[in-house]
Amino acid sequence: MTITNRNWMTIVSVFVISISLFLIPCDASRHHKPKINTIYQFGDSLSDTGNFIHEKNIGKSQMYTCNYPYGETFFGKPSGRACDGRLIIDYLPQALGLPLLNPYLVKKASFKHGVSFAVSGATALNTSLLSDRGIYAYYTYSSLDVQVEWFKTHLKSLGMIKDCNLLDDYSASKRLDKALFIVGEIGASDYASALIDERTPKEIMDLVPLVIQKIKETVGKLIELGATRLIIPGDFPNGCVPAVLTQSVSNALTELRTTYPHAVVLYADYYTSFFNLIKNADHLGFEKQNLLKACCGTGGAYNFDLFNICGDRRSGIPFKVCSNPDRRVSWDGIHLTQKAYSLMAEEIIRNLFPKLK
Ligand SMILES: *[C@@H]1O[C@H](CO)[C@@H](O)[C@H](O)[C@H]1NC(C)=O
């Protein structure tokens, strides 16, 4: 996902009028632990644990997450995560006693307890649909459709599906019974690509129902393949995605719950979670004067320039990196810090995990 300076201004104004709930950090281990043995993650840079840097670079952007200072807080070196450390998807398995999710594109990695199929810059809509609308993928062609194909290939490798799309036997569906599927966040890169391609606001808004339809179809497909427990995160506020999107996503999920009453389909409200961080910044240890300022960037009021993002070495402009990322919400002007992600993960563990049964 991408946020331009202009969009940051929108965030500032939305932030001023937003009313959000109080967020209290707590010890996740005390909470209900659902019986989950596997996690499958689909999405973009919010949940990419290393796929993008293992893909063939399509050449329109630099693989900035390969570079210092990505990973400086955790792992001690770049891992392909768009963060100074761990992502939301790193905290969720930990709370369930499971290992970190390996990226699907790493050969010979273990996928015993799950896989991340997410790729930085991945769009919800496929490249043919986007290019019909004059929008091009800037980072990757591995859209949601591609990620679902990867998932099917993964099931085939386990012998769980053969040529048809149906699970082969009862024991296979039993196996997915204890799997948690997380579909998203996805969609922000569609809007960002449209912005880069200078589509009109109307053309961008026209993508919204298509993105929601794609997410809905994908969730339906996964349920038909055997998924019974799913979390669907919404978008962060990023200027061109209004709060109404949150409403349309939850309407889509209501329809899915009616169609598939045996599945648990939960919505993770990243939009509200983000405002909770901003609203409770003081209490959470974030620097009030730097709430919208990226920890790493090439300077400017928000330490952010879309065309010279942290980690992109092409311009040769040195990055200014803050001394303590834990005191910032924004890591690089697009993605959040490990600290921010850990707090958002706590909300999921506290509020959604008990509903997974
Ligand atoms: C792209 O997405 C559209 C809309 O969901 C779908 O109809 C089409 O079959 C997809 N194309 C490819 C090549 O997957």
CSV table of C-alpha atoms and ligand atoms in Angstrom, one decimal:
chain,number,residue,atom,x,y,z
A,1,MET,CA,0.0,0.0,0.0
A,2,THR,CA,1.1,3.5,-0.6
A,3,ILE,CA,0.3,6.8,1.0
A,4,THR,CA,1.3,10.1,-0.7
A,5,ASN,CA,1.9,13.4,1.2
A,6,ARG,CA,-1.5,14.6,0.1
A,7,ASN,CA,-3.1,11.6,1.6
A,8,TRP,CA,-1.2,12.1,4.8
A,9,MET,CA,-2.9,15.5,5.0
A,10,THR,CA,-6.2,13.7,4.7
A,11,ILE,CA,-5.1,11.4,7.5
A,12,VAL,CA,-4.3,14.4,9.7
A,13,SER,CA,-7.8,15.9,9.1
A,14,VAL,CA,-9.6,12.6,9.5
A,15,PHE,CA,-7.6,12.0,12.7
A,16,VAL,CA,-8.8,15.3,14.2
A,17,ILE,CA,-12.4,14.5,13.8
A,18,SER,CA,-12.2,10.8,14.5
A,19,ILE,CA,-13.7,9.3,17.6
A,20,SER,CA,-12.2,6.0,18.4
A,21,LEU,CA,-12.2,3.4,21.1
A,22,PHE,CA,-9.7,3.2,23.9
A,23,LEU,CA,-6.8,0.8,23.4
A,24,ILE,CA,-5.3,-1.0,26.3
A,25,PRO,CA,-2.2,-3.1,25.8
A,26,CYS,CA,-2.3,-6.4,27.6
A,27,ASP,CA,-0.7,-9.7,28.0
A,28,ALA,CA,-1.9,-11.8,25.0
A,29,SER,CA,-0.9,-15.1,26.7
A,30,ARG,CA,-3.7,-14.8,29.2
A,31,HIS,CA,-6.3,-14.9,26.5
A,32,HIS,CA,-8.3,-17.6,24.9
A,33,LYS,CA,-6.3,-19.8,22.7
A,34,PRO,CA,-8.3,-21.3,19.8
A,35,LYS,CA,-7.2,-24.7,18.5
A,36,ILE,CA,-5.4,-23.5,15.4
A,37,ASN,CA,-2.5,-25.5,14.0
A,38,THR,CA,-1.9,-23.8,10.7
A,39,ILE,CA,-2.2,-20.2,9.4
A,40,TYR,CA,-2.5,-19.2,5.7
A,41,GLN,CA,-2.0,-15.6,5.0
A,42,PHE,CA,-2.9,-13.8,1.7
A,43,GLY,CA,-2.2,-10.1,1.1
A,44,ASP,CA,0.4,-7.4,0.3
A,45,SER,CA,3.3,-5.7,2.1
A,46,LEU,CA,1.4,-5.7,5.4
A,47,SER,CA,1.9,-9.5,5.6
A,48,ASP,CA,4.7,-10.3,3.2
A,49,THR,CA,7.3,-12.3,5.2
A,50,GLY,CA,9.7,-12.4,2.2
A,51,ASN,CA,8.0,-13.3,-1.0
A,52,PHE,CA,8.6,-10.0,-2.9
A,53,ILE,CA,12.3,-10.2,-2.5
A,54,HIS,CA,12.3,-13.8,-3.8
A,55,GLU,CA,10.3,-12.9,-6.9
A,56,LYS,CA,11.6,-11.9,-10.3
A,57,ASN,CA,11.8,-8.1,-10.0
A,58,ILE,CA,9.4,-6.7,-12.6
A,59,GLY,CA,11.7,-3.8,-12.7
A,60,LYS,CA,9.5,-0.8,-12.1
A,61,SER,CA,10.5,-0.4,-8.4
A,62,GLN,CA,13.5,-1.2,-6.3
A,63,MET,CA,13.3,-4.1,-3.9
A,64,TYR,CA,13.7,-1.6,-1.1
A,65,THR,CA,12.8,-4.0,1.7
A,66,CYS,CA,16.1,-5.9,1.0
A,67,ASN,CA,18.0,-3.0,2.3
A,68,TYR,CA,19.1,-1.4,5.6
A,69,PRO,CA,17.4,-0.3,7.8
A,70,TYR,CA,14.5,-2.7,7.2
A,71,GLY,CA,14.7,-5.4,10.0
A,72,GLU,CA,17.0,-3.3,12.2
A,73,THR,CA,14.8,-3.8,15.3
A,74,PHE,CA,14.1,-7.5,14.9
A,75,PHE,CA,16.0,-10.1,12.9
A,76,GLY,CA,18.9,-7.7,12.9
A,77,LYS,CA,18.9,-7.8,9.1
A,78,PRO,CA,16.4,-7.2,6.3
A,79,SER,CA,14.0,-10.2,5.9
A,80,GLY,CA,11.9,-8.8,3.2
A,81,ARG,CA,9.3,-7.5,5.7
A,82,ALA,CA,8.3,-3.9,5.1
A,83,CYS,CA,9.0,-2.9,8.7
A,84,ASP,CA,11.8,-2.3,11.2
A,85,GLY,CA,10.9,-5.7,12.7
A,86,ARG,CA,7.9,-8.0,13.0
A,87,LEU,CA,4.5,-7.7,11.3
A,88,ILE,CA,1.0,-8.4,12.6
A,89,ILE,CA,1.3,-11.8,11.0
A,90,ASP,CA,4.4,-12.6,13.1
A,91,TYR,CA,2.6,-12.0,16.4
A,92,LEU,CA,-0.5,-14.1,15.6
A,93,PRO,CA,1.2,-17.5,15.4
A,94,GLN,CA,3.3,-16.7,18.4
A,95,ALA,CA,0.1,-16.2,20.5
A,96,LEU,CA,-1.0,-19.7,19.3
A,97,GLY,CA,2.3,-21.3,20.1
A,98,LEU,CA,3.2,-21.7,16.3
A,99,PRO,CA,6.4,-20.8,14.5
A,100,LEU,CA,6.7,-17.7,12.2
A,101,LEU,CA,5.1,-18.2,8.7
A,102,ASN,CA,7.6,-18.8,6.0
A,103,PRO,CA,7.1,-17.0,2.7
A,104,TYR,CA,5.7,-19.4,-0.1
A,105,LEU,CA,8.4,-18.5,-2.6
A,106,VAL,CA,11.3,-19.7,-0.4
A,107,LYS,CA,12.3,-23.1,-1.7
A,108,LYS,CA,12.5,-25.9,0.8
A,109,ALA,CA,11.0,-23.8,3.6
A,110,SER,CA,8.8,-25.6,6.1
A,111,PHE,CA,5.1,-24.9,5.6
A,112,LYS,CA,4.0,-27.4,8.3
A,113,HIS,CA,2.2,-24.7,10.4
A,114,GLY,CA,1.3,-22.4,7.6
A,115,VAL,CA,2.5,-20.1,4.8
A,116,SER,CA,2.4,-16.5,3.9
A,117,PHE,CA,1.4,-16.1,0.2
A,118,ALA,CA,1.4,-12.3,0.6
A,119,VAL,CA,3.6,-10.2,-1.7
A,120,SER,CA,4.5,-6.6,-1.2
A,121,GLY,CA,2.6,-4.4,-3.7
A,122,ALA,CA,0.2,-7.2,-4.5
A,123,THR,CA,-3.2,-6.0,-5.8
A,124,ALA,CA,-6.6,-7.5,-5.1
A,125,LEU,CA,-7.6,-7.2,-8.8
A,126,ASN,CA,-5.6,-9.2,-11.4
A,127,THR,CA,-3.4,-7.5,-13.9
A,128,SER,CA,-5.7,-8.1,-16.8
A,129,LEU,CA,-8.6,-6.4,-15.1
A,130,LEU,CA,-6.4,-3.5,-14.0
A,131,SER,CA,-4.7,-3.0,-17.4
A,132,ASP,CA,-8.2,-2.8,-19.0
A,133,ARG,CA,-8.6,0.2,-16.9
A,134,GLY,CA,-5.2,1.7,-17.7
A,135,ILE,CA,-3.7,0.7,-14.4
A,136,TYR,CA,-0.4,-1.2,-14.2
A,137,ALA,CA,1.1,-3.3,-11.4
A,138,TYR,CA,4.2,-1.5,-10.2
A,139,TYR,CA,5.7,-4.0,-7.8
A,140,THR,CA,4.4,-7.5,-8.6
A,141,TYR,CA,2.0,-9.4,-10.7
A,142,SER,CA,1.1,-11.8,-7.9
A,143,SER,CA,-2.4,-10.6,-7.2
A,144,LEU,CA,-4.9,-12.3,-5.0
A,145,ASP,CA,-5.9,-14.7,-7.9
A,146,VAL,CA,-2.2,-15.8,-8.2
A,147,GLN,CA,-1.9,-16.3,-4.4
A,148,VAL,CA,-5.0,-18.5,-4.4
A,149,GLU,CA,-3.4,-20.6,-7.2
A,150,TRP,CA,-0.3,-20.9,-5.0
A,151,PHE,CA,-2.5,-22.1,-2.2
A,152,LYS,CA,-4.1,-24.8,-4.4
A,153,THR,CA,-0.6,-25.9,-5.6
A,154,HIS,CA,0.4,-26.1,-1.9
A,155,LEU,CA,-2.7,-28.3,-1.2
A,156,LYS,CA,-1.8,-30.5,-4.2
A,157,SER,CA,1.7,-30.9,-2.8
A,158,LEU,CA,0.2,-32.2,0.4
A,159,GLY,CA,-2.0,-34.6,-1.6
A,160,MET,CA,-5.1,-32.8,-0.4
A,161,ILE,CA,-6.5,-31.9,-3.8
A,162,LYS,CA,-5.9,-33.5,-7.2
A,163,ASP,CA,-7.0,-32.2,-10.6
A,164,CYS,CA,-10.4,-30.9,-9.5
A,165,ASN,CA,-10.7,-28.1,-7.0
A,166,LEU,CA,-12.4,-30.2,-4.4
A,167,LEU,CA,-10.8,-31.6,-1.3
A,168,ASP,CA,-10.3,-35.3,-1.8
A,169,ASP,CA,-11.5,-36.8,1.4
A,170,TYR,CA,-12.8,-36.2,4.8
A,171,SER,CA,-9.4,-36.3,6.5
A,172,ALA,CA,-8.2,-33.5,4.3
A,173,SER,CA,-11.1,-31.2,5.2
A,174,LYS,CA,-10.5,-32.2,8.8
A,175,ARG,CA,-7.0,-31.0,8.4
A,176,LEU,CA,-8.1,-27.5,7.2
A,177,ASP,CA,-10.5,-27.5,10.1
A,178,LYS,CA,-7.8,-26.3,12.4
A,179,ALA,CA,-6.4,-23.8,9.9
A,180,LEU,CA,-6.9,-20.0,10.2
A,181,PHE,CA,-7.1,-18.1,6.9
A,182,ILE,CA,-6.3,-14.4,6.9
A,183,VAL,CA,-7.3,-12.6,3.7
A,184,GLY,CA,-5.8,-9.1,3.7
A,185,GLU,CA,-5.1,-6.4,4.1
A,186,ILE,CA,-5.4,-6.3,0.3
A,187,GLY,CA,-6.7,-3.5,-2.0
A,188,ALA,CA,-4.5,-0.6,-1.0
A,189,SER,CA,-2.0,-1.3,-3.8
A,190,ASP,CA,-4.8,-1.3,-6.3
A,191,TYR,CA,-5.7,2.3,-5.3
A,192,ALA,CA,-2.1,3.3,-5.0
A,193,SER,CA,-1.3,2.0,-8.6
A,194,ALA,CA,-4.3,3.9,-9.9
A,195,LEU,CA,-3.0,7.1,-8.2
A,196,ILE,CA,0.5,6.5,-9.7
A,197,ASP,CA,-1.2,6.1,-13.1
A,198,GLU,CA,-3.0,9.3,-12.6
A,199,ARG,CA,-6.5,7.9,-12.8
A,200,THR,CA,-9.3,10.3,-11.7
A,201,PRO,CA,-10.8,10.1,-8.3
A,202,LYS,CA,-13.9,8.6,-9.9
A,203,GLU,CA,-11.9,5.9,-11.6
A,204,ILE,CA,-10.3,5.1,-8.3
A,205,MET,CA,-13.6,5.0,-6.5
A,206,ASP,CA,-15.0,2.7,-9.2
A,207,LEU,CA,-12.3,0.1,-8.2
A,208,VAL,CA,-13.7,-0.1,-4.7
A,209,PRO,CA,-16.7,-2.4,-5.4
A,210,LEU,CA,-14.5,-4.5,-7.7
A,211,VAL,CA,-11.9,-5.0,-4.9
A,212,ILE,CA,-14.6,-5.9,-2.4
A,213,GLN,CA,-16.2,-8.3,-4.9
A,214,LYS,CA,-12.8,-9.9,-5.4
A,215,ILE,CA,-12.1,-10.3,-1.7
A,216,LYS,CA,-15.6,-11.8,-1.3
A,217,GLU,CA,-15.1,-14.2,-4.2
A,218,THR,CA,-11.7,-15.2,-2.8
A,219,VAL,CA,-13.1,-15.9,0.7
A,220,GLY,CA,-15.9,-18.0,-0.9
A,221,LYS,CA,-13.3,-20.0,-2.9
A,222,LEU,CA,-11.2,-20.7,0.2
A,223,ILE,CA,-14.3,-21.8,2.1
A,224,GLU,CA,-15.2,-24.2,-0.7
A,225,LEU,CA,-11.7,-25.6,-0.5
A,226,GLY,CA,-12.2,-26.3,3.1
A,227,ALA,CA,-11.5,-23.1,5.1
A,228,THR,CA,-13.8,-22.7,8.1
A,229,ARG,CA,-12.1,-20.0,10.1
A,230,LEU,CA,-11.3,-16.7,8.4
A,231,ILE,CA,-10.2,-13.2,9.4
A,232,ILE,CA,-10.6,-10.5,6.8
A,233,PRO,CA,-8.8,-7.3,7.7
A,234,GLY,CA,-9.9,-4.0,6.2
A,235,ASP,CA,-7.7,-1.1,5.0
A,236,PHE,CA,-5.8,1.5,6.9
A,237,PRO,CA,-7.1,5.0,6.3
A,238,ASN,CA,-5.1,6.1,3.3
A,239,GLY,CA,-6.8,9.1,1.8
A,240,CYS,CA,-8.5,7.7,-1.2
A,241,VAL,CA,-10.2,4.9,0.8
A,242,PRO,CA,-13.1,6.4,2.8
A,243,ALA,CA,-14.6,4.9,5.9
A,244,VAL,CA,-17.5,3.8,3.8
A,245,LEU,CA,-15.3,1.0,2.5
A,246,THR,CA,-15.3,-0.5,5.9
A,247,GLN,CA,-19.1,-0.6,5.7
A,248,SER,CA,-19.1,-2.3,2.3
A,249,VAL,CA,-16.6,-4.9,3.4
A,250,SER,CA,-18.7,-5.8,6.4
A,251,ASN,CA,-21.8,-6.0,4.2
A,252,ALA,CA,-19.9,-8.4,1.9
A,253,LEU,CA,-18.9,-10.5,5.0
A,254,THR,CA,-22.5,-10.6,6.2
A,255,GLU,CA,-23.5,-12.2,2.8
A,256,LEU,CA,-20.7,-14.7,3.1
A,257,ARG,CA,-21.8,-15.7,6.6
A,258,THR,CA,-25.3,-16.3,5.2
A,259,THR,CA,-24.0,-18.4,2.3
A,260,TYR,CA,-21.6,-20.4,4.4
A,261,PRO,CA,-23.2,-20.7,7.9
A,262,HIS,CA,-20.7,-23.4,9.0
A,263,ALA,CA,-17.7,-21.0,8.6
A,264,VAL,CA,-16.5,-18.3,11.0
A,265,VAL,CA,-15.8,-15.2,9.0
A,266,LEU,CA,-14.5,-12.3,11.1
A,267,TYR,CA,-13.6,-8.7,10.2
A,268,ALA,CA,-10.5,-7.1,11.6
A,269,ASP,CA,-11.0,-3.3,11.6
A,270,TYR,CA,-7.5,-2.0,10.8
A,271,TYR,CA,-9.0,1.5,10.2
A,272,THR,CA,-10.2,1.8,13.8
A,273,SER,CA,-7.1,0.1,15.1
A,274,PHE,CA,-4.9,2.7,13.4
A,275,PHE,CA,-6.9,5.6,14.9
A,276,ASN,CA,-6.7,3.9,18.3
A,277,LEU,CA,-2.9,4.1,18.0
A,278,ILE,CA,-3.0,7.8,17.1
A,279,LYS,CA,-5.6,8.7,19.7
A,280,ASN,CA,-3.8,6.9,22.5
A,281,ALA,CA,-0.3,7.8,21.4
A,282,ASP,CA,0.8,9.3,24.7
A,283,HIS,CA,-0.3,6.3,26.7
A,284,LEU,CA,1.3,3.9,24.2
A,285,GLY,CA,4.7,5.7,24.3
A,286,PHE,CA,4.6,7.3,20.8
A,287,GLU,CA,6.1,10.7,20.3
A,288,LYS,CA,3.1,13.1,20.0
A,289,GLN,CA,5.0,15.6,17.8
A,290,ASN,CA,6.0,12.9,15.3
A,291,LEU,CA,2.7,10.9,15.0
A,292,LEU,CA,2.6,11.2,11.2
A,293,LYS,CA,6.3,11.4,10.6
A,294,ALA,CA,8.0,8.4,9.1
A,295,CYS,CA,10.9,7.0,11.2
A,296,CYS,CA,12.9,6.3,8.0
A,297,GLY,CA,12.8,8.5,4.9
A,298,THR,CA,14.7,11.0,2.8
A,299,GLY,CA,13.5,14.1,4.6
A,300,GLY,CA,10.7,16.6,4.3
A,301,ALA,CA,7.8,17.5,6.7
A,302,TYR,CA,6.8,13.8,7.0
A,303,ASN,CA,10.2,12.4,6.3
A,304,PHE,CA,8.5,10.8,3.3
A,305,ASP,CA,8.8,11.1,-0.5
A,306,LEU,CA,6.9,8.5,-2.5
A,307,PHE,CA,9.6,8.5,-5.2
A,308,ASN,CA,12.5,8.3,-2.7
A,309,ILE,CA,11.2,5.9,-0.1
A,310,CYS,CA,13.3,4.5,2.7
A,311,GLY,CA,15.5,1.7,1.4
A,312,ASP,CA,15.3,2.7,-2.2
A,313,ARG,CA,18.9,3.5,-3.0
A,314,ARG,CA,18.5,4.6,-6.6
A,315,SER,CA,18.6,8.3,-5.9
A,316,GLY,CA,21.6,8.0,-3.6
A,317,ILE,CA,19.9,10.4,-1.1
A,318,PRO,CA,20.8,9.1,2.4
A,319,PHE,CA,18.0,8.0,4.7
A,320,LYS,CA,17.2,9.8,7.9
A,321,VAL,CA,16.3,7.1,10.5
A,322,CYS,CA,14.8,7.9,13.9
A,323,SER,CA,16.7,6.7,16.9
A,324,ASN,CA,13.9,4.7,18.5
A,325,PRO,CA,11.3,3.2,16.1
A,326,ASP,CA,9.3,2.0,19.1
A,327,ARG,CA,8.3,5.7,19.6
A,328,ARG,CA,6.9,6.1,16.1
A,329,VAL,CA,3.7,4.8,14.4
A,330,SER,CA,4.9,5.1,10.8
A,331,TRP,CA,8.0,3.3,9.8
A,332,ASP,CA,8.6,4.4,6.2
A,333,GLY,CA,5.6,6.6,5.4
A,334,ILE,CA,3.6,3.7,4.0
A,335,HIS,CA,4.1,0.9,6.5
A,336,LEU,CA,3.9,1.0,10.3
A,337,THR,CA,6.6,0.1,12.9
A,338,GLN,CA,6.9,-3.2,14.7
A,339,LYS,CA,5.6,-1.4,17.8
A,340,ALA,CA,2.4,-0.3,16.0
A,341,TYR,CA,1.9,-3.7,14.4
A,342,SER,CA,2.4,-5.4,17.8
A,343,LEU,CA,-0.4,-3.3,19.3
A,344,MET,CA,-2.7,-4.0,16.4
A,345,ALA,CA,-2.0,-7.7,16.7
A,346,GLU,CA,-2.9,-7.6,20.4
A,347,GLU,CA,-6.3,-6.2,19.4
A,348,ILE,CA,-6.9,-9.2,17.1
A,349,ILE,CA,-5.7,-11.7,19.7
A,350,ARG,CA,-7.9,-10.1,22.4
A,351,ASN,CA,-11.0,-9.4,20.3
A,352,LEU,CA,-11.1,-11.9,17.5
A,353,PHE,CA,-9.3,-15.0,18.7
A,354,PRO,CA,-12.0,-15.9,21.2
A,355,LYS,CA,-14.6,-15.8,18.4
A,356,LEU,CA,-12.6,-18.4,16.4
A,357,LYS,CA,-13.7,-21.1,18.9
B,1,LIG,C1,-9.4,-11.4,-13.6
B,1,LIG,O1,-10.4,-11.1,-12.7
B,1,LIG,C2,-11.7,-11.1,-13.3
B,1,LIG,C3,-12.7,-10.5,-12.2
B,1,LIG,O2,-12.7,-11.3,-11.1
B,1,LIG,C4,-12.1,-12.5,-13.8
B,1,LIG,O3,-13.3,-12.4,-14.4
B,1,LIG,C5,-11.0,-12.9,-14.8
B,1,LIG,O4,-11.3,-14.3,-15.1
B,1,LIG,C6,-9.6,-12.8,-14.1
B,1,LIG,N1,-8.6,-13.1,-15.2
B,1,LIG,C7,-7.6,-13.9,-15.0
B,1,LIG,C8,-6.7,-14.0,-16.1
B,1,LIG,O5,-7.5,-14.6,-14.0
